[in-house]
C-alpha cells in the first residue's frame, strides 16, 4: 500500500489529485471503518489511517474520511479549544492560502466567517493570486491561514511581508511549515535539481528549503509577534496516539 500511495503522490498533479480524492475517499473510509483511531475533524473512527509521503512514507497518518494529516488535526484541535474561530459572535474576515480539503467545506459553511480562499493553481481558490503580490488591501483580514506554502516560495521574505501587510492589527496568522527542529538554521540549495534528490533532501520535490528553528525569528523580523505553540504537550499521550498526531510539532501562531 505504501508503494501505491507514493507512486500516486509523485505522478498525479495535485489539482487532479484533489478532484479524484473526492470520489475515492468515501470508499476508503468505509473499508477502514473501526474504533482504534479517530479523526477529530469529523469524529469518525477507523481501524487504521493511511500512509503518506512524497519521499519517505509515514505510516498511519492520512485520515480516510477527511484526508487530514497530523498537522491538520493538530490545527483543528488548537482552533477548537484555544481560539474563538468557531464561536466568535463578530464575523471574522478569513484568508486561506492553498485551502485544504478537510477545512474548505467546513469553513465555507461557518456563518461567523467571511471566508476567502486564494492560490495560483488550486481548484478550490476563490482568488487566483501570487502570494508575493497579493491583490488585497492593507489590514484586511482578522485571520490568515498559510500552511505548508512558504517552503514552496523562492522569495519567502516577500511572501511574509505580504502576509503581514494584509493582516489586520491584532489579527492572527497561522503559518505552518515542514520544519526540522534539530536544525538551528534553514537550509536551501538551488544547485540540487534532480527531483528525486530534492524529494530526498527537502522532503518533497517542489520544496525549496528545509526550515530550521530560525523560522520563528524570521517571522519576528517581519514584524509578527510569534507564539511557538507545542499543543501536543497539553494533550495526553493516549489522545496524541488516538488522533495520530506528531508529538512535539510546533504551531507558529503569529499576531500583528
mmCIF file of C-alpha atoms in Angstrom:
data_model
loop_
_atom_site.group_PDB
_atom_site.id
_atom_site.type_symbol
_atom_site.label_atom_id
_atom_site.label_comp_id
_atom_site.label_asym_id
_atom_site.label_seq_id
_atom_site.Cartn_x
_atom_site.Cartn_y
_atom_site.Cartn_z
ATOM 1 C CA UNK A 1 0.000 0.000 0.000
ATOM 2 C CA UNK A 2 2.854 2.404 0.830
ATOM 3 C CA UNK A 3 4.361 1.967 -2.660
ATOM 4 C CA UNK A 4 0.988 2.588 -4.300
ATOM 5 C CA UNK A 5 0.409 5.826 -2.374
ATOM 6 C CA UNK A 6 3.961 7.010 -3.053
ATOM 7 C CA UNK A 7 3.511 6.378 -6.773
ATOM 8 C CA UNK A 8 0.194 8.260 -6.847
ATOM 9 C CA UNK A 9 1.587 11.276 -4.969
ATOM 10 C CA UNK A 10 4.634 11.557 -7.212
ATOM 11 C CA UNK A 11 2.910 11.063 -10.581
ATOM 12 C CA UNK A 12 -0.546 12.672 -10.459
ATOM 13 C CA UNK A 13 -0.652 16.517 -10.493
ATOM 14 C CA UNK A 14 -2.021 17.936 -7.236
ATOM 15 C CA UNK A 15 -5.092 19.706 -8.743
ATOM 16 C CA UNK A 16 -6.176 16.405 -10.329
ATOM 17 C CA UNK A 17 -5.428 14.545 -7.094
ATOM 18 C CA UNK A 18 -7.820 16.860 -5.251
ATOM 19 C CA UNK A 19 -10.623 16.101 -7.699
ATOM 20 C CA UNK A 20 -10.008 12.333 -7.693
ATOM 21 C CA UNK A 21 -9.888 12.142 -3.903
ATOM 22 C CA UNK A 22 -13.465 13.415 -3.666
ATOM 23 C CA UNK A 23 -14.631 10.237 -5.450
ATOM 24 C CA UNK A 24 -12.297 7.712 -3.785
ATOM 25 C CA UNK A 25 -12.473 8.983 -0.192
ATOM 26 C CA UNK A 26 -15.904 7.518 0.800
ATOM 27 C CA UNK A 27 -14.904 4.062 -0.435
ATOM 28 C CA UNK A 28 -11.646 4.000 1.555
ATOM 29 C CA UNK A 29 -13.393 5.349 4.671
ATOM 30 C CA UNK A 30 -15.959 2.539 4.505
ATOM 31 C CA UNK A 31 -13.351 -0.197 4.085
ATOM 32 C CA UNK A 32 -11.201 1.017 7.020
ATOM 33 C CA UNK A 33 -14.034 1.711 9.459
ATOM 34 C CA UNK A 34 -13.090 0.767 13.050
ATOM 35 C CA UNK A 35 -12.542 2.218 16.507
ATOM 36 C CA UNK A 36 -8.779 2.378 17.104
ATOM 37 C CA UNK A 37 -8.036 5.846 15.673
ATOM 38 C CA UNK A 38 -10.265 8.924 15.438
ATOM 39 C CA UNK A 39 -10.208 11.984 13.215
ATOM 40 C CA UNK A 40 -11.209 14.916 15.485
ATOM 41 C CA UNK A 41 -12.273 16.970 12.472
ATOM 42 C CA UNK A 42 -15.331 14.817 11.725
ATOM 43 C CA UNK A 43 -15.309 12.474 14.739
ATOM 44 C CA UNK A 44 -15.136 9.303 12.617
ATOM 45 C CA UNK A 45 -13.048 6.327 13.739
ATOM 46 C CA UNK A 46 -11.038 3.738 11.815
ATOM 47 C CA UNK A 47 -9.013 0.573 12.225
ATOM 48 C CA UNK A 48 -6.023 2.394 10.718
ATOM 49 C CA UNK A 49 -5.036 5.586 8.944
ATOM 50 C CA UNK A 50 -3.285 5.557 5.575
ATOM 51 C CA UNK A 51 0.431 6.064 4.816
ATOM 52 C CA UNK A 52 1.571 9.338 3.257
ATOM 53 C CA UNK A 53 4.733 10.994 1.960
ATOM 54 C CA UNK A 54 6.355 12.071 -1.312
ATOM 55 C CA UNK A 55 9.767 10.790 -0.234
ATOM 56 C CA UNK A 56 9.862 8.795 2.998
ATOM 57 C CA UNK A 57 6.414 7.405 3.741
ATOM 58 C CA UNK A 58 4.930 7.960 7.200
ATOM 59 C CA UNK A 59 2.645 5.191 8.413
ATOM 60 C CA UNK A 60 -0.812 5.729 9.874
ATOM 61 C CA UNK A 61 -1.106 9.486 9.215
ATOM 62 C CA UNK A 62 -3.699 10.162 6.472
ATOM 63 C CA UNK A 63 -7.310 10.123 7.672
ATOM 64 C CA UNK A 64 -9.532 8.016 5.370
ATOM 65 C CA UNK A 65 -12.523 10.344 5.813
ATOM 66 C CA UNK A 66 -11.224 13.936 5.714
ATOM 67 C CA UNK A 67 -7.786 13.175 4.198
ATOM 68 C CA UNK A 68 -6.283 15.211 7.029
ATOM 69 C CA UNK A 69 -2.665 14.769 8.111
ATOM 70 C CA UNK A 70 -1.154 15.208 11.564
ATOM 71 C CA UNK A 71 -0.772 18.972 11.140
ATOM 72 C CA UNK A 72 -4.393 19.463 10.074
ATOM 73 C CA UNK A 73 -5.806 17.559 13.045
ATOM 74 C CA UNK A 74 -3.485 19.427 15.412
ATOM 75 C CA UNK A 75 -4.550 22.789 13.982
ATOM 76 C CA UNK A 76 -8.242 21.843 14.239
ATOM 77 C CA UNK A 77 -7.858 20.949 17.912
ATOM 78 C CA UNK A 78 -5.999 24.189 18.601
ATOM 79 C CA UNK A 79 -8.624 26.328 16.857
ATOM 80 C CA UNK A 80 -11.451 24.464 18.564
ATOM 81 C CA UNK A 81 -10.043 24.514 22.089
ATOM 82 C CA UNK A 82 -7.885 27.648 22.280
ATOM 83 C CA UNK A 83 -9.490 30.285 19.995
ATOM 84 C CA UNK A 84 -12.879 31.789 19.156
ATOM 85 C CA UNK A 85 -12.577 30.795 15.496
ATOM 86 C CA UNK A 86 -15.700 28.633 15.634
ATOM 87 C CA UNK A 87 -17.630 30.678 18.186
ATOM 88 C CA UNK A 88 -16.922 34.368 17.503
ATOM 89 C CA UNK A 89 -20.122 36.450 17.548
ATOM 90 C CA UNK A 90 -18.385 39.021 15.369
ATOM 91 C CA UNK A 91 -17.930 37.934 11.760
ATOM 92 C CA UNK A 92 -14.269 37.273 11.044
ATOM 93 C CA UNK A 93 -12.542 38.118 7.765
ATOM 94 C CA UNK A 94 -10.529 34.994 6.930
ATOM 95 C CA UNK A 95 -7.988 34.469 4.141
ATOM 96 C CA UNK A 96 -6.919 30.887 3.453
ATOM 97 C CA UNK A 97 -3.981 30.080 1.156
ATOM 98 C CA UNK A 98 -3.980 26.748 -0.714
ATOM 99 C CA UNK A 99 -7.124 25.626 1.147
ATOM 100 C CA UNK A 100 -7.032 22.076 2.456
ATOM 101 C CA UNK A 101 -9.995 19.858 1.578
ATOM 102 C CA UNK A 102 -10.559 18.854 5.180
ATOM 103 C CA UNK A 103 -11.183 22.500 6.094
ATOM 104 C CA UNK A 104 -12.616 24.029 2.935
ATOM 105 C CA UNK A 105 -16.286 22.964 3.080
ATOM 106 C CA UNK A 106 -16.461 23.277 6.853
ATOM 107 C CA UNK A 107 -15.099 26.828 6.878
ATOM 108 C CA UNK A 108 -17.307 27.793 3.926
ATOM 109 C CA UNK A 109 -20.381 26.773 5.915
ATOM 110 C CA UNK A 110 -19.470 28.769 9.028
ATOM 111 C CA UNK A 111 -21.865 31.661 9.443
ATOM 112 C CA UNK A 112 -19.375 33.630 11.544
ATOM 113 C CA UNK A 113 -16.794 33.876 8.732
ATOM 114 C CA UNK A 114 -16.274 35.951 5.621
ATOM 115 C CA UNK A 115 -14.129 33.245 4.071
ATOM 116 C CA UNK A 116 -11.844 33.834 1.069
ATOM 117 C CA UNK A 117 -9.514 31.243 -0.443
ATOM 118 C CA UNK A 118 -6.531 32.005 -2.656
ATOM 119 C CA UNK A 119 -3.872 30.134 -4.612
ATOM 120 C CA UNK A 120 -2.286 30.105 -8.058
ATOM 121 C CA UNK A 121 -3.328 26.564 -9.002
ATOM 122 C CA UNK A 122 -5.832 25.084 -6.549
ATOM 123 C CA UNK A 123 -9.325 24.423 -7.951
ATOM 124 C CA UNK A 124 -10.630 25.442 -4.511
ATOM 125 C CA UNK A 125 -9.272 29.008 -4.753
ATOM 126 C CA UNK A 126 -11.733 31.909 -4.959
ATOM 127 C CA UNK A 127 -8.946 34.279 -5.992
ATOM 128 C CA UNK A 128 -6.003 33.251 -8.176
ATOM 129 C CA UNK A 129 -3.097 35.225 -6.747
ATOM 130 C CA UNK A 130 0.667 35.290 -6.231
ATOM 131 C CA UNK A 131 1.478 35.279 -2.519
ATOM 132 C CA UNK A 132 4.333 37.701 -3.219
ATOM 133 C CA UNK A 133 1.995 40.216 -4.863
ATOM 134 C CA UNK A 134 -1.444 39.935 -3.293
ATOM 135 C CA UNK A 135 -4.422 41.852 -4.728
ATOM 136 C CA UNK A 136 -5.816 42.655 -1.267
ATOM 137 C CA UNK A 137 -5.810 45.954 0.637
ATOM 138 C CA UNK A 138 -3.687 46.599 3.709
ATOM 139 C CA UNK A 139 -5.085 45.484 7.080
ATOM 140 C CA UNK A 140 -7.968 43.454 5.607
ATOM 141 C CA UNK A 141 -8.056 40.096 7.418
ATOM 142 C CA UNK A 142 -8.669 39.042 11.023
ATOM 143 C CA UNK A 143 -7.225 35.572 10.419
ATOM 144 C CA UNK A 144 -4.862 34.208 7.772
ATOM 145 C CA UNK A 145 -4.082 30.528 7.235
ATOM 146 C CA UNK A 146 -0.982 29.873 5.136
ATOM 147 C CA UNK A 147 0.049 26.312 5.890
ATOM 148 C CA UNK A 148 2.758 24.350 4.070
ATOM 149 C CA UNK A 149 3.043 27.053 1.425
ATOM 150 C CA UNK A 150 6.137 29.120 2.285
ATOM 151 C CA UNK A 151 8.526 26.197 1.725
ATOM 152 C CA UNK A 152 7.485 26.343 -1.965
ATOM 153 C CA UNK A 153 8.167 30.078 -2.363
ATOM 154 C CA UNK A 154 11.655 31.184 -3.508
ATOM 155 C CA UNK A 155 11.244 34.689 -2.019
ATOM 156 C CA UNK A 156 9.642 33.760 1.294
ATOM 157 C CA UNK A 157 10.655 37.133 2.779
ATOM 158 C CA UNK A 158 8.419 38.948 0.290
ATOM 159 C CA UNK A 159 5.614 36.452 0.939
ATOM 160 C CA UNK A 160 5.860 37.030 4.699
ATOM 161 C CA UNK A 161 5.797 40.792 4.154
ATOM 162 C CA UNK A 162 2.608 40.434 2.115
ATOM 163 C CA UNK A 163 1.016 38.283 4.820
ATOM 164 C CA UNK A 164 1.882 40.939 7.383
ATOM 165 C CA UNK A 165 0.552 43.740 5.164
ATOM 166 C CA UNK A 166 -2.918 42.275 4.634
ATOM 167 C CA UNK A 167 -3.389 41.097 8.246
ATOM 168 C CA UNK A 168 -5.309 43.498 10.492
ATOM 169 C CA UNK A 169 -3.601 44.954 13.577
ATOM 170 C CA UNK A 170 -4.410 42.489 16.337
ATOM 171 C CA UNK A 171 -5.131 39.790 13.747
ATOM 172 C CA UNK A 172 -3.836 36.222 13.906
ATOM 173 C CA UNK A 173 -1.961 34.239 11.287
ATOM 174 C CA UNK A 174 -1.072 30.549 11.413
ATOM 175 C CA UNK A 175 1.790 29.685 9.089
ATOM 176 C CA UNK A 176 2.672 26.013 9.495
ATOM 177 C CA UNK A 177 5.660 24.665 7.583
ATOM 178 C CA UNK A 178 7.569 21.361 7.440
ATOM 179 C CA UNK A 179 10.302 22.019 9.955
ATOM 180 C CA UNK A 180 13.414 20.217 11.167
ATOM 181 C CA UNK A 181 13.741 21.348 14.787
ATOM 182 C CA UNK A 182 17.173 19.705 15.009
ATOM 183 C CA UNK A 183 18.472 22.392 12.613
ATOM 184 C CA UNK A 184 19.379 25.785 14.028
ATOM 185 C CA UNK A 185 19.255 27.414 10.607
ATOM 186 C CA UNK A 186 17.181 26.950 7.476
ATOM 187 C CA UNK A 187 18.810 25.024 4.627
ATOM 188 C CA UNK A 188 18.431 25.579 0.882
ATOM 189 C CA UNK A 189 20.498 24.636 -2.162
ATOM 190 C CA UNK A 190 19.327 25.608 -5.653
ATOM 191 C CA UNK A 191 22.124 23.594 -7.260
ATOM 192 C CA UNK A 192 20.214 20.385 -6.455
ATOM 193 C CA UNK A 193 17.930 19.996 -9.468
ATOM 194 C CA UNK A 194 17.128 16.282 -9.683
ATOM 195 C CA UNK A 195 13.511 15.823 -8.456
ATOM 196 C CA UNK A 196 14.293 12.541 -6.666
ATOM 197 C CA UNK A 197 17.270 14.064 -4.900
ATOM 198 C CA UNK A 198 15.229 17.134 -3.925
ATOM 199 C CA UNK A 199 12.477 14.894 -2.520
ATOM 200 C CA UNK A 200 15.086 13.010 -0.509
ATOM 201 C CA UNK A 201 16.741 16.143 0.906
ATOM 202 C CA UNK A 202 13.838 18.580 1.161
ATOM 203 C CA UNK A 203 11.013 16.123 1.809
ATOM 204 C CA UNK A 204 9.225 16.949 -1.434
ATOM 205 C CA UNK A 205 10.450 17.577 -4.983
ATOM 206 C CA UNK A 206 8.926 21.081 -5.150
ATOM 207 C CA UNK A 207 10.183 22.361 -1.794
ATOM 208 C CA UNK A 208 12.922 24.984 -1.997
ATOM 209 C CA UNK A 209 14.168 24.805 1.607
ATOM 210 C CA UNK A 210 14.091 22.958 4.915
ATOM 211 C CA UNK A 211 13.168 25.335 7.703
ATOM 212 C CA UNK A 212 15.098 25.213 10.951
ATOM 213 C CA UNK A 213 14.452 26.780 14.355
ATOM 214 C CA UNK A 214 15.301 30.224 12.920
ATOM 215 C CA UNK A 215 11.940 30.240 11.091
ATOM 216 C CA UNK A 216 10.231 31.858 14.077
ATOM 217 C CA UNK A 217 12.817 34.637 14.292
ATOM 218 C CA UNK A 218 12.446 35.335 10.578
ATOM 219 C CA UNK A 219 8.720 35.870 11.103
ATOM 220 C CA UNK A 220 9.544 38.177 14.024
ATOM 221 C CA UNK A 221 11.920 40.162 11.821
ATOM 222 C CA UNK A 222 8.974 40.893 9.506
ATOM 223 C CA UNK A 223 7.074 42.388 12.441
ATOM 224 C CA UNK A 224 4.980 39.488 13.734
ATOM 225 C CA UNK A 225 4.656 38.626 17.414
ATOM 226 C CA UNK A 226 5.145 34.842 17.308
ATOM 227 C CA UNK A 227 3.998 32.194 19.769
ATOM 228 C CA UNK A 228 5.698 28.810 19.299
ATOM 229 C CA UNK A 229 2.852 26.548 20.399
ATOM 230 C CA UNK A 230 3.584 22.884 21.127
ATOM 231 C CA UNK A 231 -0.049 21.940 21.522
ATOM 232 C CA UNK A 232 0.642 18.220 21.843
ATOM 233 C CA UNK A 233 2.143 18.982 25.269
ATOM 234 C CA UNK A 234 -1.348 19.885 26.504
ATOM 235 C CA UNK A 235 -2.790 16.525 25.379
ATOM 236 C CA UNK A 236 -2.436 13.103 26.956
ATOM 237 C CA UNK A 237 -0.304 10.506 25.201
ATOM 238 C CA UNK A 238 -3.467 8.470 24.648
ATOM 239 C CA UNK A 239 -5.102 11.344 22.748
ATOM 240 C CA UNK A 240 -1.946 12.025 20.719
ATOM 241 C CA UNK A 241 -1.992 8.380 19.640
ATOM 242 C CA UNK A 242 -5.768 8.234 19.111
ATOM 243 C CA UNK A 243 -5.747 11.313 16.855
ATOM 244 C CA UNK A 244 -2.490 10.241 15.115
ATOM 245 C CA UNK A 245 -0.675 13.488 15.882
ATOM 246 C CA UNK A 246 3.050 14.256 15.592
ATOM 247 C CA UNK A 247 4.353 14.642 19.144
ATOM 248 C CA UNK A 248 6.274 17.910 19.532
ATOM 249 C CA UNK A 249 5.064 19.589 16.319
ATOM 250 C CA UNK A 250 5.078 23.366 16.718
ATOM 251 C CA UNK A 251 2.205 25.591 15.555
ATOM 252 C CA UNK A 252 3.525 29.064 14.610
ATOM 253 C CA UNK A 253 0.777 31.422 15.830
ATOM 254 C CA UNK A 254 1.525 34.955 14.614
ATOM 255 C CA UNK A 255 -0.043 38.275 15.626
ATOM 256 C CA UNK A 256 0.228 41.777 14.183
#
